[in-house]
């Protein structure tokens, strides 16, 4: 076994690949599955690492100088450490994010102190974060050449959970009134301890950049104690050696570590190398000046954040400091949404970052559900996070951020509608469904109106295929008009021939035509726009007075009243009310209900669950007849002479009106009544013909 291990190390050394070895000390117990000979240990210590892209080599392993001093975590601290290691984080892989963030903070502190004129060792060094993996010994090493730590800082920062050295550093900077260090990530002081989720032991080698500092080794297995020992030949900065538990050995694999870095830490401010290969290649495009970002960079970044292959249709590069600090880069895809994108169960497409560190790749709370087609990144220093930096806290701030982002997206789309009409109409054709969903699901009246500005419908006064917006409709309204009228129909032909449209056409009023079945629900939910009521043509007809119609060609007023009462008696519980109307011209009758859109939706979704009698009781339809129409006048004549035929005609007219209103789920139910009516008409004609034949014979 020893020979095979030595042979393996010899082959690795010949390839020039660095193998990071855990440091073995006589005072620290190290568990190994195999016994290692002294010669083999010596061969490991003699390996000379070469870091690609680093200004200097971490050439020698630190040597023991003093005796280790044992410290004990307090009882409360031990309990908290156990919580951090086992319960705080949902995914084990985030410990890499936390340690890289700490390393980045150490480098940022070094840069800040260098800029402010502090005297530091090796002040001109090139800063870098180096990570190495060792599958053979199941270790992961993360090393930075940032500010480093003194012995007291090791005790205060690593020996005390929930004490953030970065936060204390920023507070000190703020109190001194110097330039703010904006790239510091740490807030809570628990990130380092996330490594105990996967580590059986952690060794931290650190040396402060303060001139004359000594190197130290901090060691702990996370069970309640840690030791600090003075060391020689420790490089300036901090090196963390994680001895992985057997079940977590996957984190000693180079590809696994690279994948985690690309997922969480691709945009940290320092170069990150894994086994000598630079890993974080992309720039944080959302933090760049919009003028510096060309189309090619936008395309590449869009494909990265959306995991897509198309190009962005629209892009919004948004930066603001009030009312919150927000850096956002949002895209609308060029391709049409697929089946899974239109589902409300689809994930959000916006990733949440805080100071360039990924917090959530699919942040559900940043945008309302109807904006799930938007892809991109939002970065805010004001975002309240929990200790694990995985969940959002303080719902009031999140709601404010959500409102700010939503309003900005809506304003951007409104700008595109004005400046790029053709492109916007193409967008609306593909994504208008989401906008309509926003009106139906939103609870904010202002948000509904802002979305409403983006809606497009055909209009009765415009040629087929040409659409109009609600603001444009309002600009064309006649003096004194206080309603925006709309009519739902499957096609323009059916809309223009609808009985509900006749009256408004005579009055030369514009009507919006809605061809999608859900459009009328959208406009019903909108209710008002620009202080004008959004009204269906069916509801406008229902608003007529109950006075009898006294016009030329109509039934006498007395006959109208008698006929209305007779029809109500004939139809019984099917109708709540029968009345005459003067709003019809070429049609004999219509049916109206209080909310036609809601009634149609009920019939389509729940109508089959109720009997016919129950449906009529729920709908409470109002039957409105045209007293000037020949059919209505004929029924008035037949109701006493041929009651059976007049009843059949009345029931058929009512059924026709229900179909025209869209309140019959299956028109085939009308066939029996139609056949009976045809039979009666034929019998009547036959009888009439037979009665005329004898007189014709006598004449002959």
Tab-separated table of N, CA, C and O in Angstrom, residues 551-596:
chain	number	residue	atom	x	y	z
A	551	UNK	N	-92.615	53.193	-30.490
A	551	UNK	CA	-92.040	53.687	-31.744
A	551	UNK	C	-92.855	53.138	-32.905
A	551	UNK	O	-93.633	52.169	-32.770
A	552	UNK	N	-92.651	53.742	-34.043
A	552	UNK	CA	-93.387	53.332	-35.237
A	552	UNK	C	-93.021	51.898	-35.606
A	552	UNK	O	-91.844	51.528	-35.659
A	553	UNK	N	-94.033	51.077	-35.880
A	553	UNK	CA	-93.817	49.688	-36.262
A	553	UNK	C	-93.774	48.735	-35.094
A	553	UNK	O	-93.709	47.511	-35.289
A	554	UNK	N	-93.775	49.238	-33.850
A	554	UNK	CA	-93.730	48.370	-32.679
A	554	UNK	C	-95.138	47.938	-32.280
A	554	UNK	O	-96.143	48.542	-32.678
A	555	UNK	N	-95.209	46.888	-31.473
A	555	UNK	CA	-96.472	46.483	-30.888
A	555	UNK	C	-97.031	47.611	-30.029
A	555	UNK	O	-96.263	48.398	-29.450
A	556	UNK	N	-98.320	47.711	-29.917
A	556	UNK	CA	-98.889	48.684	-28.986
A	556	UNK	C	-98.368	48.440	-27.575
A	556	UNK	O	-98.039	47.312	-27.205
A	557	UNK	N	-98.297	49.489	-26.790
A	557	UNK	CA	-97.738	49.399	-25.442
A	557	UNK	C	-98.470	48.348	-24.619
A	557	UNK	O	-97.859	47.558	-23.887
A	558	UNK	N	-99.794	48.306	-24.736
A	558	UNK	CA	-100.571	47.338	-23.972
A	558	UNK	C	-100.209	45.917	-24.380
A	558	UNK	O	-100.041	45.020	-23.533
A	559	UNK	N	-100.064	45.679	-25.692
A	559	UNK	CA	-99.708	44.345	-26.178
A	559	UNK	C	-98.296	43.943	-25.731
A	559	UNK	O	-98.032	42.756	-25.474
A	560	UNK	N	-97.409	44.923	-25.657
A	560	UNK	CA	-96.043	44.638	-25.182
A	560	UNK	C	-96.069	44.104	-23.758
A	560	UNK	O	-95.403	43.122	-23.423
A	561	UNK	N	-96.847	44.758	-22.918
A	561	UNK	CA	-96.937	44.340	-21.521
A	561	UNK	C	-97.539	42.949	-21.404
A	561	UNK	O	-97.042	42.096	-20.656
A	562	UNK	N	-98.623	42.708	-22.183
A	562	UNK	CA	-99.271	41.398	-22.138
A	562	UNK	C	-98.338	40.303	-22.657
A	562	UNK	O	-98.264	39.204	-22.090
A	563	UNK	N	-97.613	40.605	-23.742
A	563	UNK	CA	-96.699	39.615	-24.311
A	563	UNK	C	-95.554	39.306	-23.347
A	563	UNK	O	-95.155	38.146	-23.191
A	564	UNK	N	-95.027	40.322	-22.692
A	564	UNK	CA	-93.934	40.113	-21.724
A	564	UNK	C	-94.391	39.197	-20.601
A	564	UNK	O	-93.658	38.271	-20.188
A	565	UNK	N	-95.603	39.439	-20.095
A	565	UNK	CA	-96.122	38.594	-19.016
A	565	UNK	C	-96.334	37.168	-19.502
A	565	UNK	O	-96.047	36.192	-18.782
A	566	UNK	N	-96.844	37.009	-20.743
A	566	UNK	CA	-97.085	35.672	-21.285
A	566	UNK	C	-95.772	34.910	-21.478
A	566	UNK	O	-95.686	33.718	-21.164
A	567	UNK	N	-94.759	35.589	-21.993
A	567	UNK	CA	-93.446	34.938	-22.196
A	567	UNK	C	-92.850	34.517	-20.855
A	567	UNK	O	-92.294	33.427	-20.717
A	568	UNK	N	-92.960	35.393	-19.840
A	568	UNK	CA	-92.436	35.054	-18.511
A	568	UNK	C	-93.137	33.819	-17.971
A	568	UNK	O	-92.493	32.907	-17.409
A	569	UNK	N	-94.456	33.747	-18.186
A	569	UNK	CA	-95.209	32.582	-17.729
A	569	UNK	C	-94.805	31.336	-18.509
A	569	UNK	O	-94.723	30.239	-17.952
A	570	UNK	N	-94.560	31.510	-19.806
A	570	UNK	CA	-94.188	30.371	-20.660
A	570	UNK	C	-92.815	29.812	-20.294
A	570	UNK	O	-92.620	28.598	-20.188
A	571	UNK	N	-91.842	30.678	-20.128
A	571	UNK	CA	-90.460	30.239	-19.849
A	571	UNK	C	-90.258	29.879	-18.382
A	571	UNK	O	-89.312	29.156	-18.041
A	572	UNK	N	-91.094	30.382	-17.516
A	572	UNK	CA	-91.045	30.023	-16.103
A	572	UNK	C	-89.731	30.401	-15.424
A	572	UNK	O	-89.266	31.542	-15.516
A	573	UNK	N	-89.103	29.400	-14.759
A	573	UNK	CA	-87.889	29.646	-13.974
A	573	UNK	C	-86.638	29.867	-14.835
A	573	UNK	O	-85.577	30.180	-14.306
A	574	UNK	N	-86.767	29.706	-16.141
A	574	UNK	CA	-85.595	29.912	-17.001
A	574	UNK	C	-85.160	31.376	-17.031
A	574	UNK	O	-83.988	31.676	-17.271
A	575	UNK	N	-86.119	32.280	-16.851
A	575	UNK	CA	-85.782	33.710	-16.918
A	575	UNK	C	-86.158	34.381	-15.612
A	575	UNK	O	-87.149	34.024	-14.967
A	576	UNK	N	-85.330	35.345	-15.224
A	576	UNK	CA	-85.632	36.134	-14.031
A	576	UNK	C	-86.576	37.279	-14.359
A	576	UNK	O	-87.343	37.734	-13.506
A	577	UNK	N	-86.516	37.730	-15.631
A	577	UNK	CA	-87.320	38.894	-16.008
A	577	UNK	C	-87.452	38.925	-17.525
A	577	UNK	O	-86.533	38.506	-18.251
A	578	UNK	N	-88.590	39.410	-18.025
A	578	UNK	CA	-88.801	39.635	-19.458
A	578	UNK	C	-89.200	41.087	-19.648
A	578	UNK	O	-90.070	41.601	-18.942
A	579	UNK	N	-88.546	41.765	-20.603
A	579	UNK	CA	-88.880	43.164	-20.865
A	579	UNK	C	-88.615	43.486	-22.329
A	579	UNK	O	-87.927	42.739	-23.032
A	580	UNK	N	-89.175	44.592	-22.783
A	580	UNK	CA	-88.942	45.042	-24.157
A	580	UNK	C	-87.757	45.994	-24.187
A	580	UNK	O	-87.417	46.634	-23.182
A	581	UNK	N	-87.103	46.075	-25.334
A	581	UNK	CA	-85.951	46.965	-25.484
A	581	UNK	C	-85.995	47.648	-26.843
A	581	UNK	O	-86.462	47.065	-27.832
A	582	UNK	N	-85.487	48.858	-26.885
A	582	UNK	CA	-85.407	49.605	-28.137
A	582	UNK	C	-84.008	49.611	-28.713
A	582	UNK	O	-83.722	50.337	-29.675
A	583	UNK	N	-83.104	48.795	-28.133
A	583	UNK	CA	-81.707	48.796	-28.579
A	583	UNK	C	-81.445	47.771	-29.669
A	583	UNK	O	-80.322	47.678	-30.166
A	584	UNK	N	-82.458	46.981	-30.022
A	584	UNK	CA	-82.289	45.989	-31.079
A	584	UNK	C	-82.897	46.494	-32.377
A	584	UNK	O	-83.875	47.245	-32.373
A	585	UNK	N	-82.338	46.049	-33.479
A	585	UNK	CA	-82.836	46.458	-34.793
A	585	UNK	C	-83.178	45.225	-35.622
A	585	UNK	O	-84.349	44.941	-35.882
A	586	UNK	N	-82.169	44.478	-36.045
A	586	UNK	CA	-82.407	43.326	-36.915
A	586	UNK	C	-82.588	42.021	-36.145
A	586	UNK	O	-82.898	40.994	-36.748
A	587	UNK	N	-82.401	42.027	-34.845
A	587	UNK	CA	-82.520	40.813	-34.041
A	587	UNK	C	-83.802	40.857	-33.209
A	587	UNK	O	-84.171	41.909	-32.687
A	588	UNK	N	-84.450	39.696	-33.035
A	588	UNK	CA	-85.720	39.694	-32.297
A	588	UNK	C	-85.570	39.784	-30.782
A	588	UNK	O	-86.448	40.303	-30.097
A	589	UNK	N	-84.434	39.273	-30.260
A	589	UNK	CA	-84.294	39.224	-28.796
A	589	UNK	C	-82.842	38.972	-28.404
A	589	UNK	O	-82.016	38.549	-29.224
A	590	UNK	N	-82.545	39.213	-27.122
A	590	UNK	CA	-81.240	38.898	-26.540
A	590	UNK	C	-81.451	38.474	-25.093
A	590	UNK	O	-82.495	38.743	-24.495
A	591	UNK	N	-80.418	37.846	-24.563
A	591	UNK	CA	-80.381	37.510	-23.138
A	591	UNK	C	-79.258	38.310	-22.497
A	591	UNK	O	-78.155	38.414	-23.054
A	592	UNK	N	-79.514	38.899	-21.345
A	592	UNK	CA	-78.468	39.609	-20.597
A	592	UNK	C	-78.419	39.067	-19.175
A	592	UNK	O	-79.432	38.615	-18.634
A	593	UNK	N	-77.205	39.065	-18.611
A	593	UNK	CA	-77.014	38.735	-17.194
A	593	UNK	C	-76.164	39.841	-16.579
A	593	UNK	O	-75.589	40.682	-17.285
A	594	UNK	N	-76.051	39.842	-15.260
A	594	UNK	CA	-75.372	40.941	-14.570
A	594	UNK	C	-73.906	41.056	-14.983
A	594	UNK	O	-73.411	42.125	-15.284
A	595	UNK	N	-73.177	39.925	-15.015
A	595	UNK	CA	-71.773	39.912	-15.437
A	595	UNK	C	-71.605	38.801	-16.465
A	595	UNK	O	-71.432	37.633	-16.119
A	596	UNK	N	-71.685	39.169	-17.741
A	596	UNK	CA	-71.666	38.174	-18.805
A	596	UNK	C	-70.353	37.392	-18.833
A	596	UNK	O	-70.357	36.170	-19.049
